[in-house]
Amino acid sequence: MDTHQPRPATPQPPHGGGGGFSAILTVFLSFIAILAMIVIPSSSTFRNGFSILHQVPEGHVGVYWRGGALLKTITDPGFHLKVPFITHYEPVQVTLQTDQVRDIPCGTKGGVMINFEKIEVVNRLHKDYVHDTLLNYGVQYDNTWIYDKIHHEINQFCSSHSLQQVYIDVFDQIDEKMKDALQGDCTRYAPGIEIISVRVTKPKIPESIRRNFEQMEEERTKVLIAIEKQRVVEKEAETNKKMAISEAEKVANVSKILMEQKLMEKDSVRKQQDIENLIYMARQKSLADADFYRLLKEAEANKLKLTPQFLELKFIEAIADNTKIFFGEKIPNMFLDQRLLGNFLQQLSRNVSEEEKSIA
C-alpha cells in the first residue's frame, strides 16, 4: 500500500497576464508619439522634419522642400500631410504685411551723418509667384528686395541731397521716391512682390544742427505770421474799398434813378405842353378860320348890299339923321344938287367893281 501523499499544486499566475501589460504599454507609447508629432508647434524645426500632420495658417500658403529641393506643390490654409524627415515645410504669407527697416544711417551731400530710425514698407507676395520668388530668392526674399534695398535707396537719396532738402524741403517726397524705386526693381526682377506703400519717419540729425533748424523754423513762423497779418490788413482794406465803392455805386445809381425820374417827368410835362399847344393852335386856327369865314360871308353880304339904290337910301338916311340947323340967307347946295349925289354913287359903284376884280 502506497503511503506517499500527493504534493500540493504550486500556484500559477493567470494565463496571459504579462502579455496584456505589454500591449497596453505599447499602445500608450504609440499614442504619446502621435500626440507629440501633432502637438509640437508648427514653427519648430523639429516639427517640420518629424511631424506627419501640419497646419497652414490663414493668409499663408504651404511650401515644401524634399531633400533640399523646392517642390512645385503649394497648399492652401488648413491641415495637410507630409512625409516626415524627408519633406520640409514652411508657411509663406500672401496677404499684406508690413516690414520695418530700422536704424538706417546715411550721409548727406554736405557730409552730415543722419539716421532714419524706422521705415515701414507695406508689401504683398502674390500667390501665383510664390514658387518662382522662393526658387530665386529663398524664404527670406524680403531681406533682398526690401531690407537691403531700402538701405541702398536711402543712401542714394541722401548722397544726392543736402541736409536742408532731406530734412525739410523734399522730405514729403521720400515716401513716393522709395516706393517707386522698390517697385521698379521688384517689377523687373521679382514681379510677384507688390509694394503698397512706404512710410518714412523723420531722420535724427545732430543736436546742434537740429537747434539751428528749430530757430530757423521759429523765424520762418514769425515771418509767416507777419505776412498773414499783412494779408489780413490788405484784405480789410480791400473789403473797405469794396464797401465804399459799393456805397458810391449805390448813391450813383439812386441819383441816376432820380435824374431819370426827373427827366421822365420833364419829358412828360413837355409832351403834355406840346399836346396843349397843339390843341390851342388847332382851336385858334379853328377860330381864325371861323372869323375868316364870317368876315368873308359878311363881305359877300355887304357886296350884295352895295347897290346904287341901297347906297342912295343910306345916303338919304344919313342926311335925314343930321340934326344940324343952318341959319342964313343961303342954303348949302349939297341939299339941292342931285347930281352931286349921283356922281358919288357912281364913283362908289366903280370902286366896288375894281375891288371885286382885284380879289378875283
XYZ file of C-alpha atoms in Angstrom:
360
model
C 0.000 0.000 0.000
C 1.469 3.296 -1.028
C 1.916 5.635 1.888
C 3.059 8.775 -0.124
C 0.715 11.792 -0.049
C 0.155 13.775 -3.220
C 2.289 17.085 -3.487
C 0.252 20.255 -3.251
C -0.130 22.088 -6.550
C 2.085 25.200 -6.974
C 0.003 28.374 -7.656
C 0.320 29.558 -11.292
C -0.070 33.161 -12.430
C -3.087 33.954 -14.530
C -2.690 32.952 -18.141
C -1.556 35.789 -20.430
C -1.149 38.427 -17.633
C 2.380 39.654 -18.742
C 1.397 39.862 -22.410
C -1.626 42.140 -21.665
C 0.507 44.716 -19.812
C 2.980 44.852 -22.688
C 0.216 45.508 -25.172
C -1.184 48.395 -23.064
C 2.277 49.924 -22.726
C 2.841 49.695 -26.479
C -0.481 51.436 -27.285
C 0.236 54.186 -24.727
C 3.684 54.899 -26.113
C 2.328 54.962 -29.652
C -0.342 57.466 -28.613
C 2.253 59.650 -26.929
C 4.392 59.586 -30.080
C 1.496 60.535 -32.360
C 0.377 63.236 -29.922
C 3.888 64.637 -29.809
C 4.039 64.813 -33.615
C 0.748 66.731 -33.696
C 1.126 68.952 -30.668
C 4.674 70.207 -31.308
C 4.358 73.853 -32.581
C 4.419 74.310 -36.326
C 7.258 76.849 -36.100
C 9.604 74.246 -34.674
C 12.279 72.932 -36.994
C 11.933 69.530 -35.366
C 8.227 69.520 -36.103
C 8.824 70.394 -39.749
C 11.068 67.436 -40.178
C 9.449 64.928 -37.849
C 5.703 65.559 -37.965
C 3.298 63.971 -40.409
C 0.334 66.324 -39.885
C 0.839 70.092 -40.193
C -1.350 73.173 -40.387
C -1.113 76.077 -42.884
C -2.420 79.297 -41.235
C -4.993 81.553 -42.877
C -3.348 84.163 -45.121
C -0.463 81.817 -45.903
C 0.346 79.022 -48.329
C 2.370 75.907 -47.646
C 5.699 75.463 -49.451
C 7.679 72.210 -49.399
C 11.279 71.063 -49.858
C 12.356 67.491 -50.344
C 15.991 66.719 -49.893
C 16.691 70.492 -50.073
C 14.941 70.888 -53.452
C 11.913 73.206 -53.657
C 8.805 71.367 -54.770
C 6.135 72.892 -57.000
C 3.452 71.824 -54.566
C 1.640 74.786 -52.994
C -1.056 74.101 -50.390
C -3.880 76.329 -49.145
C -4.696 77.058 -45.475
C -5.789 74.029 -43.451
C -4.420 70.630 -42.315
C -2.126 68.662 -44.646
C 0.069 65.527 -44.539
C 3.731 65.134 -45.489
C 6.471 62.520 -45.254
C 8.448 63.052 -42.008
C 12.254 63.530 -42.103
C 12.168 63.735 -45.917
C 9.822 66.638 -46.684
C 10.371 70.067 -45.088
C 7.527 72.603 -44.861
C 7.350 76.399 -44.433
C 4.300 78.727 -44.359
C 4.645 81.775 -46.632
C 2.395 84.820 -46.095
C 0.482 86.018 -49.172
C -1.581 88.789 -47.529
C -0.497 92.340 -46.737
C 2.459 92.537 -44.401
C 4.495 95.424 -43.008
C 8.282 95.120 -42.876
C 10.001 97.576 -40.537
C 13.522 98.543 -41.507
C 15.321 100.152 -38.551
C 18.453 102.224 -37.969
C 19.421 103.303 -41.454
C 22.465 105.609 -41.374
C 23.250 107.795 -44.354
C 25.372 110.800 -45.258
C 24.009 113.888 -46.995
C 25.673 115.683 -49.885
C 27.227 118.107 -47.419
C 28.765 115.308 -45.355
C 26.367 115.377 -42.396
C 25.541 111.939 -40.990
C 21.884 111.347 -40.174
C 19.914 108.267 -39.156
C 16.444 107.079 -40.091
C 15.149 105.200 -37.054
C 12.343 103.372 -38.846
C 10.967 102.937 -42.346
C 7.845 100.820 -42.836
C 7.213 99.042 -46.131
C 3.739 97.607 -46.744
C 4.037 94.811 -49.308
C 2.443 91.620 -50.546
C 3.655 88.466 -52.309
C 1.167 87.262 -54.908
C 0.210 83.606 -54.577
C 0.868 82.836 -58.241
C 4.501 83.962 -57.899
C 5.329 82.212 -54.617
C 7.232 79.314 -56.222
C 9.304 81.475 -58.589
C 10.138 84.017 -55.896
C 11.232 81.418 -53.344
C 13.121 79.492 -56.023
C 15.179 82.591 -56.871
C 15.475 84.392 -53.530
C 14.506 81.915 -50.783
C 12.026 82.224 -47.937
C 13.709 85.423 -46.739
C 13.149 87.153 -50.082
C 12.221 90.373 -48.319
C 15.779 90.701 -46.996
C 16.973 91.158 -50.558
C 14.193 93.273 -52.035
C 13.020 95.273 -49.025
C 15.515 95.498 -46.155
C 18.722 95.689 -48.194
C 17.053 97.699 -50.957
C 15.783 100.324 -48.505
C 19.295 100.818 -47.139
C 20.652 101.242 -50.650
C 17.964 103.659 -51.858
C 18.071 105.830 -48.722
C 21.847 106.213 -49.046
C 21.500 107.036 -52.736
C 18.874 109.674 -51.942
C 20.861 111.267 -49.095
C 24.096 111.412 -51.090
C 22.406 113.494 -53.806
C 20.603 115.940 -51.486
C 21.623 118.434 -48.847
C 20.551 118.235 -45.221
C 18.088 121.085 -45.773
C 16.469 119.161 -48.614
C 16.390 115.797 -46.834
C 15.153 117.158 -43.514
C 12.716 119.822 -44.748
C 12.394 120.702 -48.423
C 11.821 117.305 -50.072
C 11.126 115.144 -47.034
C 7.489 114.797 -48.104
C 8.648 113.236 -51.376
C 10.812 110.481 -49.868
C 7.869 108.083 -49.381
C 6.904 108.120 -53.049
C 10.514 108.021 -54.251
C 11.252 104.940 -52.124
C 8.049 103.247 -53.229
C 8.790 103.890 -56.916
C 12.400 102.699 -56.547
C 11.430 99.459 -54.764
C 8.551 98.683 -57.100
C 10.657 99.370 -60.175
C 13.303 96.774 -59.254
C 10.712 94.291 -57.951
C 8.722 94.542 -61.181
C 11.874 93.872 -63.164
C 13.484 91.104 -61.111
C 10.795 89.787 -58.690
C 7.397 90.522 -60.252
C 5.482 88.672 -57.546
C 6.312 91.334 -54.928
C 3.946 94.304 -54.826
C 4.939 97.423 -52.853
C 1.779 99.014 -51.466
C 3.256 101.973 -49.614
C 6.336 103.255 -47.790
C 6.271 105.297 -44.583
C 9.446 107.174 -43.659
C 9.927 108.681 -40.199
C 11.777 111.944 -39.624
C 15.538 111.277 -39.505
C 17.658 112.038 -36.458
C 20.200 114.793 -37.052
C 22.995 116.198 -34.855
C 21.673 118.182 -31.892
C 23.408 121.442 -32.808
C 22.006 121.338 -36.325
C 18.569 120.458 -35.002
C 18.586 123.558 -32.769
C 19.534 125.686 -35.770
C 16.649 124.225 -37.727
C 14.287 124.922 -34.831
C 15.451 128.553 -34.696
C 15.034 128.825 -38.465
C 11.560 127.391 -38.148
C 10.699 129.889 -35.422
C 11.895 132.772 -37.600
C 10.014 131.391 -40.566
C 6.910 131.115 -38.396
C 7.281 134.748 -37.338
C 7.665 135.790 -40.965
C 4.602 133.776 -41.898
C 2.639 135.375 -39.066
C 3.724 138.847 -40.215
C 2.795 138.005 -43.799
C -0.550 136.677 -42.634
C -1.188 139.855 -40.631
C -0.305 141.929 -43.679
C -2.701 139.862 -45.757
C -5.411 140.415 -43.172
C -4.817 144.177 -43.224
C -4.794 144.202 -47.031
C -7.942 142.119 -47.048
C -9.639 144.513 -44.641
C -8.539 147.498 -46.745
C -9.772 145.778 -49.856
C -13.054 144.974 -48.130
C -13.453 148.606 -47.005
C -12.625 149.770 -50.513
C -15.206 147.438 -51.984
C -17.762 148.623 -49.423
C -17.006 152.284 -50.278
C -17.234 151.539 -53.982
C -20.468 149.672 -53.403
C -21.870 152.577 -51.379
C -20.779 155.098 -54.022
C -22.287 152.947 -56.748
C -25.488 152.710 -54.742
C -25.633 156.511 -54.336
C -24.800 156.982 -58.014
C -27.494 154.514 -59.002
C -30.018 156.277 -56.773
C -29.012 159.658 -58.265
C -29.259 158.211 -61.735
C -32.687 156.821 -61.000
C -33.836 160.169 -59.545
C -32.399 162.021 -62.530
C -34.091 159.657 -64.929
C -37.291 160.120 -62.971
C -36.999 163.923 -63.219
C -36.186 163.682 -66.909
C -39.168 161.457 -67.426
C -41.331 163.948 -65.534
C -39.963 166.853 -67.618
C -40.472 164.860 -70.788
C -43.995 164.045 -69.704
C -44.659 167.738 -68.968
C -43.154 168.719 -72.315
C -45.289 166.206 -74.144
C -48.329 167.427 -72.241
C -47.441 171.036 -73.138
C -46.956 170.054 -76.761
C -50.360 168.415 -76.754
C -51.896 171.506 -75.142
C -50.135 173.747 -77.678
C -51.407 171.615 -80.497
C -54.888 171.791 -79.038
C -54.571 175.577 -78.583
C -53.215 176.016 -82.125
C -55.985 173.876 -83.503
C -58.572 175.881 -81.540
C -57.065 179.232 -82.612
C -56.883 178.023 -86.177
C -60.491 176.988 -85.965
C -61.409 180.405 -84.520
C -59.360 182.187 -87.194
C -60.967 180.091 -89.869
C -64.349 180.852 -88.392
C -63.600 184.599 -88.247
C -62.253 184.476 -91.778
C -65.331 182.660 -92.933
C -67.565 185.091 -91.060
C -65.794 188.140 -92.489
C -65.803 186.553 -95.915
C -69.505 185.968 -95.680
C -70.072 189.478 -94.321
C -68.006 190.860 -97.188
C -70.039 188.890 -99.633
C -73.207 190.076 -97.931
C -72.014 193.681 -97.971
C -71.081 193.260 -101.624
C -74.584 192.201 -102.340
C -75.877 195.223 -100.405
C -73.719 197.747 -102.269
C -76.273 198.643 -104.940
C -76.932 202.207 -106.067
C -80.409 202.090 -104.621
C -79.140 200.863 -101.214
C -76.360 203.429 -101.142
C -78.793 206.172 -102.072
C -81.043 205.007 -99.253
C -78.201 205.067 -96.815
C -77.141 208.498 -98.020
C -80.608 209.868 -97.527
C -80.848 208.259 -94.100
C -77.575 209.795 -93.159
C -78.706 213.225 -94.243
C -82.016 212.768 -92.512
C -80.287 211.849 -89.304
C -78.313 215.082 -89.391
C -79.799 217.375 -86.691
C -77.797 220.433 -87.564
C -79.799 223.700 -88.340
C -78.272 226.143 -90.671
C -79.179 229.868 -90.474
C -78.568 232.320 -93.231
C -79.752 233.688 -96.433
C -78.405 230.827 -98.499
C -78.848 227.070 -98.008
C -75.843 224.844 -98.998
C -76.018 223.466 -102.488
C -75.460 219.942 -101.268
C -79.040 219.519 -100.340
C -80.273 220.810 -103.600
C -77.800 219.482 -106.124
C -78.955 215.987 -107.049
C -76.104 215.478 -109.467
C -73.608 215.535 -106.660
C -75.407 212.509 -105.148
C -75.462 210.736 -108.461
C -71.728 211.290 -109.024
C -70.992 209.995 -105.545
C -72.977 206.870 -106.114
C -71.367 206.156 -109.474
C -67.881 206.583 -108.053
C -68.673 204.265 -105.173
C -70.004 201.634 -107.596
C -66.826 201.748 -109.674
C -64.649 201.320 -106.575
C -66.566 198.259 -105.536
C -66.236 196.747 -109.023
C -62.480 197.281 -109.033
C -62.121 195.634 -105.639
C -64.052 192.594 -106.846
C -61.789 192.259 -109.885
C -58.641 192.516 -107.783
C -59.928 189.834 -105.431
C -60.795 187.553 -108.335
